[in-house]
Short mmCIF file of C-alpha atoms and ligand atoms in Angstrom, two decimals:
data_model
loop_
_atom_site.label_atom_id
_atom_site.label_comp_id
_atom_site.label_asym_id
_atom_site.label_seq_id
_atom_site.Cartn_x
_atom_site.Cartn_y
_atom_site.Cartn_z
CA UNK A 1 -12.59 22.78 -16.25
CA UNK A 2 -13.67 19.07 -16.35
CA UNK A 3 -11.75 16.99 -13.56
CA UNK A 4 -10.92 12.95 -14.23
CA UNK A 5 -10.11 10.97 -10.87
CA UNK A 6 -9.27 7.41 -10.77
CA UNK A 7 -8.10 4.62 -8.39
CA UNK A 8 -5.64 2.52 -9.30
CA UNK A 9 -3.72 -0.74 -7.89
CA UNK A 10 -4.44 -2.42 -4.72
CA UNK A 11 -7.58 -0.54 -2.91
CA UNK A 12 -6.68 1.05 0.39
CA UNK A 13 -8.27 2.59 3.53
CA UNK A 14 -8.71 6.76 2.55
CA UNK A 15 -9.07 6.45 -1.30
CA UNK A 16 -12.61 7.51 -0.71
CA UNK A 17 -11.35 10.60 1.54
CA UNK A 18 -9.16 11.76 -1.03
CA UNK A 19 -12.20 11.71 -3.48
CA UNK A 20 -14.17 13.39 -1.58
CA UNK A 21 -11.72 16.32 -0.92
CA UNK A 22 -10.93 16.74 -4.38
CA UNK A 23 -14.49 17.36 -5.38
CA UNK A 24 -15.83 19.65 -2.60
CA UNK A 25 -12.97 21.71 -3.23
CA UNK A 26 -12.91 21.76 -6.89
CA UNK A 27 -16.75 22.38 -7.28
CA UNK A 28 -17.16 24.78 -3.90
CA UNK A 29 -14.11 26.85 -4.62
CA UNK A 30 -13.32 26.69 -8.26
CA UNK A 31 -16.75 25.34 -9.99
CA UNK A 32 -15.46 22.29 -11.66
CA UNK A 33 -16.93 20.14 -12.93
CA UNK A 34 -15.85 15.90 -12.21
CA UNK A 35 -16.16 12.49 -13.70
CA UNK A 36 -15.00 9.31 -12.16
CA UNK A 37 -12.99 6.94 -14.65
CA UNK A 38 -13.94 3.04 -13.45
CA UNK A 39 -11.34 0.46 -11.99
CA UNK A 40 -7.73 2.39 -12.36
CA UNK A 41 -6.79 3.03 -16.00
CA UNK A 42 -8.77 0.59 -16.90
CA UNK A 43 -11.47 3.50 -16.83
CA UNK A 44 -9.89 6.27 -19.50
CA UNK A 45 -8.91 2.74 -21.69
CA UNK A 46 -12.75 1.86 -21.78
CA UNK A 47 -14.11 5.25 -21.71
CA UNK A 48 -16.24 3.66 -18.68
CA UNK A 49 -17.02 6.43 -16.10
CA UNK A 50 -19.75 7.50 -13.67
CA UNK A 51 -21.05 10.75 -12.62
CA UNK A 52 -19.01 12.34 -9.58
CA UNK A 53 -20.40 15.17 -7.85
CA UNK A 54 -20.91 16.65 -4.53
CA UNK A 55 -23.96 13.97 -3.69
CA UNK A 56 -21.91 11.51 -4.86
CA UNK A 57 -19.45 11.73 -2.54
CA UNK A 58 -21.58 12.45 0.60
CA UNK A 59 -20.70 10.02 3.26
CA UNK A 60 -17.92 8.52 1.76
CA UNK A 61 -15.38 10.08 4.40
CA UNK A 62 -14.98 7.09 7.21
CA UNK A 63 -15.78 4.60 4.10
CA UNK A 64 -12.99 1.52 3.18
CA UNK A 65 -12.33 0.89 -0.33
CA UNK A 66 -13.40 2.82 -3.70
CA UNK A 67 -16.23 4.25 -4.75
CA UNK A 68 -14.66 4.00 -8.29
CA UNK A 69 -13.02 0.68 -8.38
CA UNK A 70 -9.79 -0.25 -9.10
CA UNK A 71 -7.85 -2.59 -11.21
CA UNK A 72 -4.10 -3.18 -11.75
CA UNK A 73 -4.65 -2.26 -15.77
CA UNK A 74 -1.70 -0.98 -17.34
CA UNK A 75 -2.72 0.59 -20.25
CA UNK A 76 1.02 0.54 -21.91
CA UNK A 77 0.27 -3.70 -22.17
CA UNK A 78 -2.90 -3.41 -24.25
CA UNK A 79 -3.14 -3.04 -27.79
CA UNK A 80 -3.25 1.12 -29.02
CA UNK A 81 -3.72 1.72 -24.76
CA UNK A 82 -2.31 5.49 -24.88
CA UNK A 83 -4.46 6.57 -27.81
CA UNK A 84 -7.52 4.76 -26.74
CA UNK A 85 -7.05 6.70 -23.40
CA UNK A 86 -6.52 9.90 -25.40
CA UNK A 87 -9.31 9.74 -27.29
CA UNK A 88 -12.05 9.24 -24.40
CA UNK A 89 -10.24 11.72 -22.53
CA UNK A 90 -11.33 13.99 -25.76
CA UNK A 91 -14.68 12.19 -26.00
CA UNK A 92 -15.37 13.05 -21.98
CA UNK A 93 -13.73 16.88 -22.49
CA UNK A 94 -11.15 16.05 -19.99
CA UNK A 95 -8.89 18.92 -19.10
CA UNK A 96 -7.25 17.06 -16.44
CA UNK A 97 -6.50 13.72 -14.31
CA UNK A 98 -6.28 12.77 -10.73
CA UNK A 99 -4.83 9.76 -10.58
CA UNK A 100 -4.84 8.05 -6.76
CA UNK A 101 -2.46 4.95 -6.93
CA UNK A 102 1.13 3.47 -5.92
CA UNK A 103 4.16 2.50 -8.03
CA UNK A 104 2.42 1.23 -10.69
CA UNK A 105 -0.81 3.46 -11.34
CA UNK A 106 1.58 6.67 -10.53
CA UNK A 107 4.25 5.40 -12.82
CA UNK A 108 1.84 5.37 -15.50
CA UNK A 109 0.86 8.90 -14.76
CA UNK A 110 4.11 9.53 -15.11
CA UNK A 111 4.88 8.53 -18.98
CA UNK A 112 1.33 9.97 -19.87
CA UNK A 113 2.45 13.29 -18.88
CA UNK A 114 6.24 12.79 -19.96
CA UNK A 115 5.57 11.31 -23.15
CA UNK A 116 2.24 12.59 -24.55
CA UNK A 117 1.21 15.72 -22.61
CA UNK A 118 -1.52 13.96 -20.74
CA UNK A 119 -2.30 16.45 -18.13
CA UNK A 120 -2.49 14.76 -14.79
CA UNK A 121 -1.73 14.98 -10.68
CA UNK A 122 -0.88 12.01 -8.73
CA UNK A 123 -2.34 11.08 -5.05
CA UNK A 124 0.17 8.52 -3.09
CA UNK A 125 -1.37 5.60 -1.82
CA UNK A 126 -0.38 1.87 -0.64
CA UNK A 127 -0.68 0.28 2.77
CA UNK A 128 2.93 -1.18 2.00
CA UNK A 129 4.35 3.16 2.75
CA UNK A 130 7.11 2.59 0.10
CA UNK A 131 6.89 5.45 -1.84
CA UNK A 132 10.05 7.59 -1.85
CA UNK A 133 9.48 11.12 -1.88
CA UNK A 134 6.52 11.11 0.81
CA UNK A 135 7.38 10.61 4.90
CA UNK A 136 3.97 8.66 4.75
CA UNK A 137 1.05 7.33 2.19
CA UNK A 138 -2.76 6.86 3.48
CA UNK A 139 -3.64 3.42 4.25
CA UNK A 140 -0.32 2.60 6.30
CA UNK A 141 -1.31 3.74 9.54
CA UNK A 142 -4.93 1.99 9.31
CA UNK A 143 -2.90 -1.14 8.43
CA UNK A 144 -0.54 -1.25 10.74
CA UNK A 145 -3.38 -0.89 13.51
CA UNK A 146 -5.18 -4.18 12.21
CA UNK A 147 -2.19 -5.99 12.30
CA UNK A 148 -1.06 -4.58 15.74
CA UNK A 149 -4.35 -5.53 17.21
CA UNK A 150 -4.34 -8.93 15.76
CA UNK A 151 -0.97 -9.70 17.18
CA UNK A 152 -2.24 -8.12 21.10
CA UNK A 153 -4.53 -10.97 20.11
CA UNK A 154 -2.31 -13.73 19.12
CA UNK A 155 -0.31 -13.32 22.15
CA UNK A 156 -2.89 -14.18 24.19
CA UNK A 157 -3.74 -18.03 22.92
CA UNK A 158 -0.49 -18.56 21.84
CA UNK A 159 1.02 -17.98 25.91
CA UNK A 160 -2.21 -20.34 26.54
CA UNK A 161 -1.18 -23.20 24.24
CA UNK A 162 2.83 -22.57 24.48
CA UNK A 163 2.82 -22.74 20.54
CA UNK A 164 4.70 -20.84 17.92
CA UNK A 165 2.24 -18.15 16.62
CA UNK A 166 3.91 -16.69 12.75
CA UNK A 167 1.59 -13.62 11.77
CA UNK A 168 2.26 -13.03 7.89
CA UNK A 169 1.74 -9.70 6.88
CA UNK A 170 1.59 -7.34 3.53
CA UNK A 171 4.92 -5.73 2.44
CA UNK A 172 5.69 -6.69 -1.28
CA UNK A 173 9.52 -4.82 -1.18
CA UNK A 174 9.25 -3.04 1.77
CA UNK A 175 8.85 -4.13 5.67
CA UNK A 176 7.16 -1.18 6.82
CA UNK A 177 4.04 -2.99 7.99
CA UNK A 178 6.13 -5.59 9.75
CA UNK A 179 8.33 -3.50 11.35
CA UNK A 180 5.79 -1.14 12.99
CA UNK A 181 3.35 -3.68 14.07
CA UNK A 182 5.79 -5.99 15.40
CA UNK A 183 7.23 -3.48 17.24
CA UNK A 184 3.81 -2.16 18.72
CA UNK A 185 2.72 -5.73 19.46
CA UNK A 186 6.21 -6.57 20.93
CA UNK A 187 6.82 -9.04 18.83
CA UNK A 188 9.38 -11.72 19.44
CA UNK A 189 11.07 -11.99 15.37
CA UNK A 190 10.15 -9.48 12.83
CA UNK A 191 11.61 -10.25 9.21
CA UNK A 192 11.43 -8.09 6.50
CA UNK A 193 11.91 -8.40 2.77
CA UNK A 194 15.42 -5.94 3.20
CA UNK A 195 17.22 -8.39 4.91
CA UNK A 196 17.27 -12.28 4.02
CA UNK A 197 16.38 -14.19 7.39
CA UNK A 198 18.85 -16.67 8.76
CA UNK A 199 16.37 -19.67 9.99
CA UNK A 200 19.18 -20.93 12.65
CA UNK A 201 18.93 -17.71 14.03
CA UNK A 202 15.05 -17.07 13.79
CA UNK A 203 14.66 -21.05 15.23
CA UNK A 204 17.21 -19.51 18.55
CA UNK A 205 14.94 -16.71 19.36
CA UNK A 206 12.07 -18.37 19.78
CA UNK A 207 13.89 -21.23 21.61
CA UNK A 208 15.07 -18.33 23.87
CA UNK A 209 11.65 -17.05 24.19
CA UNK A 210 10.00 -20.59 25.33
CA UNK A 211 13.29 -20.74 27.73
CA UNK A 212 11.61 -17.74 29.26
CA UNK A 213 8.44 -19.13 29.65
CA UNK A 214 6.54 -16.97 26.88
CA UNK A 215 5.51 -18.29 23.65
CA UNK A 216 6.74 -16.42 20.75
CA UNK A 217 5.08 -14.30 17.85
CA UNK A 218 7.19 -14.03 14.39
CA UNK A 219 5.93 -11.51 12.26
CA UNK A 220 6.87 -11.69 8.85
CA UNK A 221 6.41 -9.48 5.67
CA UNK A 222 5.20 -11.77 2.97
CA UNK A 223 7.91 -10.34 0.75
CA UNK A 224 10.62 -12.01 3.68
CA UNK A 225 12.65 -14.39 1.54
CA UNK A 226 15.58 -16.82 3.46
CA UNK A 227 19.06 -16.59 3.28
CA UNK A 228 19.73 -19.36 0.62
CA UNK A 229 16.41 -19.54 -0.87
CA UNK A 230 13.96 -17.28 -2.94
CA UNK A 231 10.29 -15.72 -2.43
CA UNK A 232 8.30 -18.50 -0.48
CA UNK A 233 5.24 -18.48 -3.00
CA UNK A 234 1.90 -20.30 -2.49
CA UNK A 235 1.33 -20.20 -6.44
CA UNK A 236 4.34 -18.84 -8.19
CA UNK A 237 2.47 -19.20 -11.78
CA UNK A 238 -0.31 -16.02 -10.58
CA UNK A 239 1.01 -12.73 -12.09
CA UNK A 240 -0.69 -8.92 -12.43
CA UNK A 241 -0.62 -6.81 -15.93
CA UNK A 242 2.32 -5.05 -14.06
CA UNK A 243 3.93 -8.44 -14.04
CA UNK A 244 4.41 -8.83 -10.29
CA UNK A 245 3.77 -12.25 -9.23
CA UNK A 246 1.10 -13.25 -5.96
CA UNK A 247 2.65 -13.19 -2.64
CA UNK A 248 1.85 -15.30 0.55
CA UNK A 249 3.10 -18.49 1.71
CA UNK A 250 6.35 -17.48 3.52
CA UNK A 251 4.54 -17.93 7.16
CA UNK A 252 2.95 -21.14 6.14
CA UNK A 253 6.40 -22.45 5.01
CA UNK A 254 8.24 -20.67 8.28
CA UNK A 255 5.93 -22.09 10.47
CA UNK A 256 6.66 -25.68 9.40
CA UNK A 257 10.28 -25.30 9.39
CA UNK A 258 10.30 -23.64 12.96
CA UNK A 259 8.14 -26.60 13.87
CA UNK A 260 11.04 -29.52 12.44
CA UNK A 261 13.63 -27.68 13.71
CA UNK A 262 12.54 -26.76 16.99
CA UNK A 263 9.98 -29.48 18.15
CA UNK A 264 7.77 -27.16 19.06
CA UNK A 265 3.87 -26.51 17.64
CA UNK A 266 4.01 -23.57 15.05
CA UNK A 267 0.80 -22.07 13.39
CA UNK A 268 0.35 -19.07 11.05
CA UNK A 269 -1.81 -16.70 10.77
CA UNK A 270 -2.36 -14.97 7.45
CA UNK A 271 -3.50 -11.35 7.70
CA UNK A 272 -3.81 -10.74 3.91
CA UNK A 273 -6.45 -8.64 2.84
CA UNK A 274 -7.72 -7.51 6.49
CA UNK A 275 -5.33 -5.26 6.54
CA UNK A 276 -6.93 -3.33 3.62
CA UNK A 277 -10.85 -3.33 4.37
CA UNK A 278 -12.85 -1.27 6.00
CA UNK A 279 -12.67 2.14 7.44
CA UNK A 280 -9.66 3.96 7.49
CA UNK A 281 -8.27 5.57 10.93
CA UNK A 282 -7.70 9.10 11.60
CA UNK A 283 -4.53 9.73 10.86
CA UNK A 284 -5.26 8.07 7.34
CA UNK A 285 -8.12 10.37 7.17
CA UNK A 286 -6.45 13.40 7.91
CA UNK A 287 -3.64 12.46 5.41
CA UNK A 288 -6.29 11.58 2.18
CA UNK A 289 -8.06 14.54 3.05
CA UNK A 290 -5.10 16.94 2.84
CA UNK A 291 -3.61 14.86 0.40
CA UNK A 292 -7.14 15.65 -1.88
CA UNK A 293 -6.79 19.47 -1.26
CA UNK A 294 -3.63 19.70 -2.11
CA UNK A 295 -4.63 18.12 -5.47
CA UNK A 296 -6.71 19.96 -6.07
CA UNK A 297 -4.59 22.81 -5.72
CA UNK A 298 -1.92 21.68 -7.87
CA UNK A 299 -4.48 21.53 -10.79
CA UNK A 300 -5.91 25.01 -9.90
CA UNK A 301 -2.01 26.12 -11.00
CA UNK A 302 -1.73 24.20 -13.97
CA UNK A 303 1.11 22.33 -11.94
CA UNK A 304 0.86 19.08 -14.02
CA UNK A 305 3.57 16.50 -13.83
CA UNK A 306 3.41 16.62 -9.90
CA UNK A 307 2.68 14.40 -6.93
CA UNK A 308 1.73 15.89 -3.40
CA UNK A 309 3.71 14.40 -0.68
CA UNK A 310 3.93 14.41 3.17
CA UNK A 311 7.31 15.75 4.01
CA UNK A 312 6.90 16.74 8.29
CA UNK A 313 3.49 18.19 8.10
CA UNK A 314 3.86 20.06 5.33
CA UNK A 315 2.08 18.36 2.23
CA UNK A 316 4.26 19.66 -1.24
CA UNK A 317 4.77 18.58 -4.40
CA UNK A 318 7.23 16.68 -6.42
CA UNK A 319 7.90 15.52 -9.59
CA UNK A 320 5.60 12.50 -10.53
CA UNK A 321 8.93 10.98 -12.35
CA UNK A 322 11.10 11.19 -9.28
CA UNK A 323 8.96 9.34 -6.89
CA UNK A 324 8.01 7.06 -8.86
CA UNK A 325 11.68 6.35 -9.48
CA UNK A 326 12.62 3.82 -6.71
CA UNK A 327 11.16 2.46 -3.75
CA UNK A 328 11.19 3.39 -0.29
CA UNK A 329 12.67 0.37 1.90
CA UNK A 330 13.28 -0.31 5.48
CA UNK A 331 16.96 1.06 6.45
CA UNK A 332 18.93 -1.31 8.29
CA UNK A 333 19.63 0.58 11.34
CA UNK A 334 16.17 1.11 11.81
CA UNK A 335 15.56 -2.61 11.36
CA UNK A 336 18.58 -3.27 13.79
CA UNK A 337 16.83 -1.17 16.54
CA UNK A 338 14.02 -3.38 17.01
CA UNK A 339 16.60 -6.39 17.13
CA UNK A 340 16.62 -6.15 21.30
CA UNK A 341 13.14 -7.24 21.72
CA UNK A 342 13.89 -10.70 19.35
CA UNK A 343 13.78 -13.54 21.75
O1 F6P B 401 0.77 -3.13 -2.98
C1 F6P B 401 -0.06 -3.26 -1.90
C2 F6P B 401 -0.35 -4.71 -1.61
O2 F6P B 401 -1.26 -4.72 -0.55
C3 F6P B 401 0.89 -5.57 -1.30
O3 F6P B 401 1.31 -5.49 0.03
C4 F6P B 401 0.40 -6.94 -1.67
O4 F6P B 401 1.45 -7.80 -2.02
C5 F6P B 401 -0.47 -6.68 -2.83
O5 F6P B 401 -0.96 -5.37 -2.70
C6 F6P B 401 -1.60 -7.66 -2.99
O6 F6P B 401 -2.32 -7.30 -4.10
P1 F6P B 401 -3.59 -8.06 -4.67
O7 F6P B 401 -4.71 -7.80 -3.75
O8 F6P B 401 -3.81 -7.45 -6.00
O9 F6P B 401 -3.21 -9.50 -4.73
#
């Protein structure tokens, strides 16, 4: 059998660990044979691929990134996109697809399969961990680590300078990123995009905070939008073939209107892509790596159609359809429980 992988949507830490599962189990156990479509489904569009064997994917364990690119193509936007995939799948005797991606990539997968019998498995992935259907995706825990260690850090000069520090962090629909790394870096205000942020009440905690003699760290998800106002967008013009427009600018913006209404110095600190690069941690290791077997496993059964998911420690598989139906956000309560530490 000849084995397609691709890497779709925003890179994360543990796409390469996945890879390299999938093929030392497909070629050591069952003797397939792989290729490696280029930059999401922007690959199988093209026909652009590159040889992926076991040499190929020697060393690639502890490695950020993708060795096979990625791109936020989606091939239902371009002009005869499902048949030009179709055919290079022929050209490239494809018998199958692993497709590594979030939302988008996997919701793609999704409508192959549904729609025109493409065969193909889907790997969660996204630092932002909202995908229903799995406890956890790869990437997460790495992220969440960078932006913990960044806000030990802030803590630090902003007690030294008494000055507002806002840390702006990834999290498109979901808070995840904020919530866990404000809460491991005791922050002083998280917001999340779930619940729309009252600035009387952000501009009180930290007021109570300096009353304390500490200097405050907001964290903020850049998804976080105010409660009479909209996204807080640095470019609101910038949009990806998925149509989802550029975030960032909602600490920039938070940090000046904590600084009029308050009187005291704010700064920001964007985290952006940081959280992203370089090498993933162990846990998201351990997860791409059993995320890849299990993969692998699902096309060994002809189980097409499926994602594999974390659910405990079990890794299982569900319907590519249903979690790629709707999002996995932040509940409330949980938010609420971190609301002790705010001021
Ligand atoms: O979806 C993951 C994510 O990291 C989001 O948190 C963020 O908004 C987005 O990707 C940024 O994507 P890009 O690098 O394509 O601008």
């Amino acid at each position: 059998m000849r084995i397609g992988v691709l890497t779709g949507g925003g890179d994360c830490p543990g796409l390469n660990a996945v890879i390299r599962a999938v093929v030392r189990k497909g070629v050591q156990d069952h003797g397939h044979d792989f290729i490696g479509f280029r930059d999401g489904w922007r690959g199988p569009l093209r026909g652009s691929v590159v040889p992926l064997g076991i040499p190929a994917v020697r060393g690639i364990l502890p490695r950020g990134g993708t060795i096979l690119g990625s791109s936020r193509t989606n091939p239902f936007k371009e002009p005869d996109g499902v048949r030009r995939i179709e055919e290079n799948l022929a050209a490239y005797e494809v018998d199958a697809l692993i497709a590594i991606g979030g939302e988008d990539t996997l919701g793609v997968a999704a409508r192959l399969g549904d729609e025109y019998g493409i065969r193909c498995v889907g790997v969660p992935k996204t630092i932002d961990n909202d995908l229903s259907a799995t406890d956890y995706t790869f990437g997460f825990d790495t992220a969440v680590n960078i932006a913990t260690e960044a806000i030990d850090r802030l803590h630090t000069t902003a007690e030294s300078h008494m000055r507002v520090l806002v840390v702006e962090v990834m999290g498109r629909h979901a808070g995840w990123i904020a919530l866990h790394s404000g809460l491991a870096g005791g922050a002083n205000v998280i917001l999340i995009p779930e619940r729309r942020f009252d600035l009387d009440a952000v501009c009180g905690w930290v007021t109570s905070r300096f009353r304390a003699s500490y200097a405050p760290i907001v964290v903020v998800a850049e998804g976080a939008m105010p409660q009479d106002g909209d996204l807080v967008l640095k470019d609101s013009t910038a949009l990806d073939s998925f149509g989802h427009v550029r975030l960032s600018g909602v600490g920039e913006w938070l940090a000046k209107e904590i600084e009029a209404r308050t009187g005291k110095e704010a700064r920001t600190t964007v985290l952006g892509h940081v959280q992203r690069g370089g090498t993933p941690s162990a846990f998201d290791r351990w997860l791409a790596t059993r995320f890849g077997l299990h993969a692998m496993d699902a096309v060994r059964d002809g189980d097409f159609g499926k994602m594999v998911a974390l659910r405990g420690t079990e890794v299982v598989r569900v319907p590519l359809a249903e979690a790629t139906a709707r999002l996995k956000t932040v509940p409330l309560p949980l938010y609420e429980e971190a609301q002790v530490f705010f001021g």
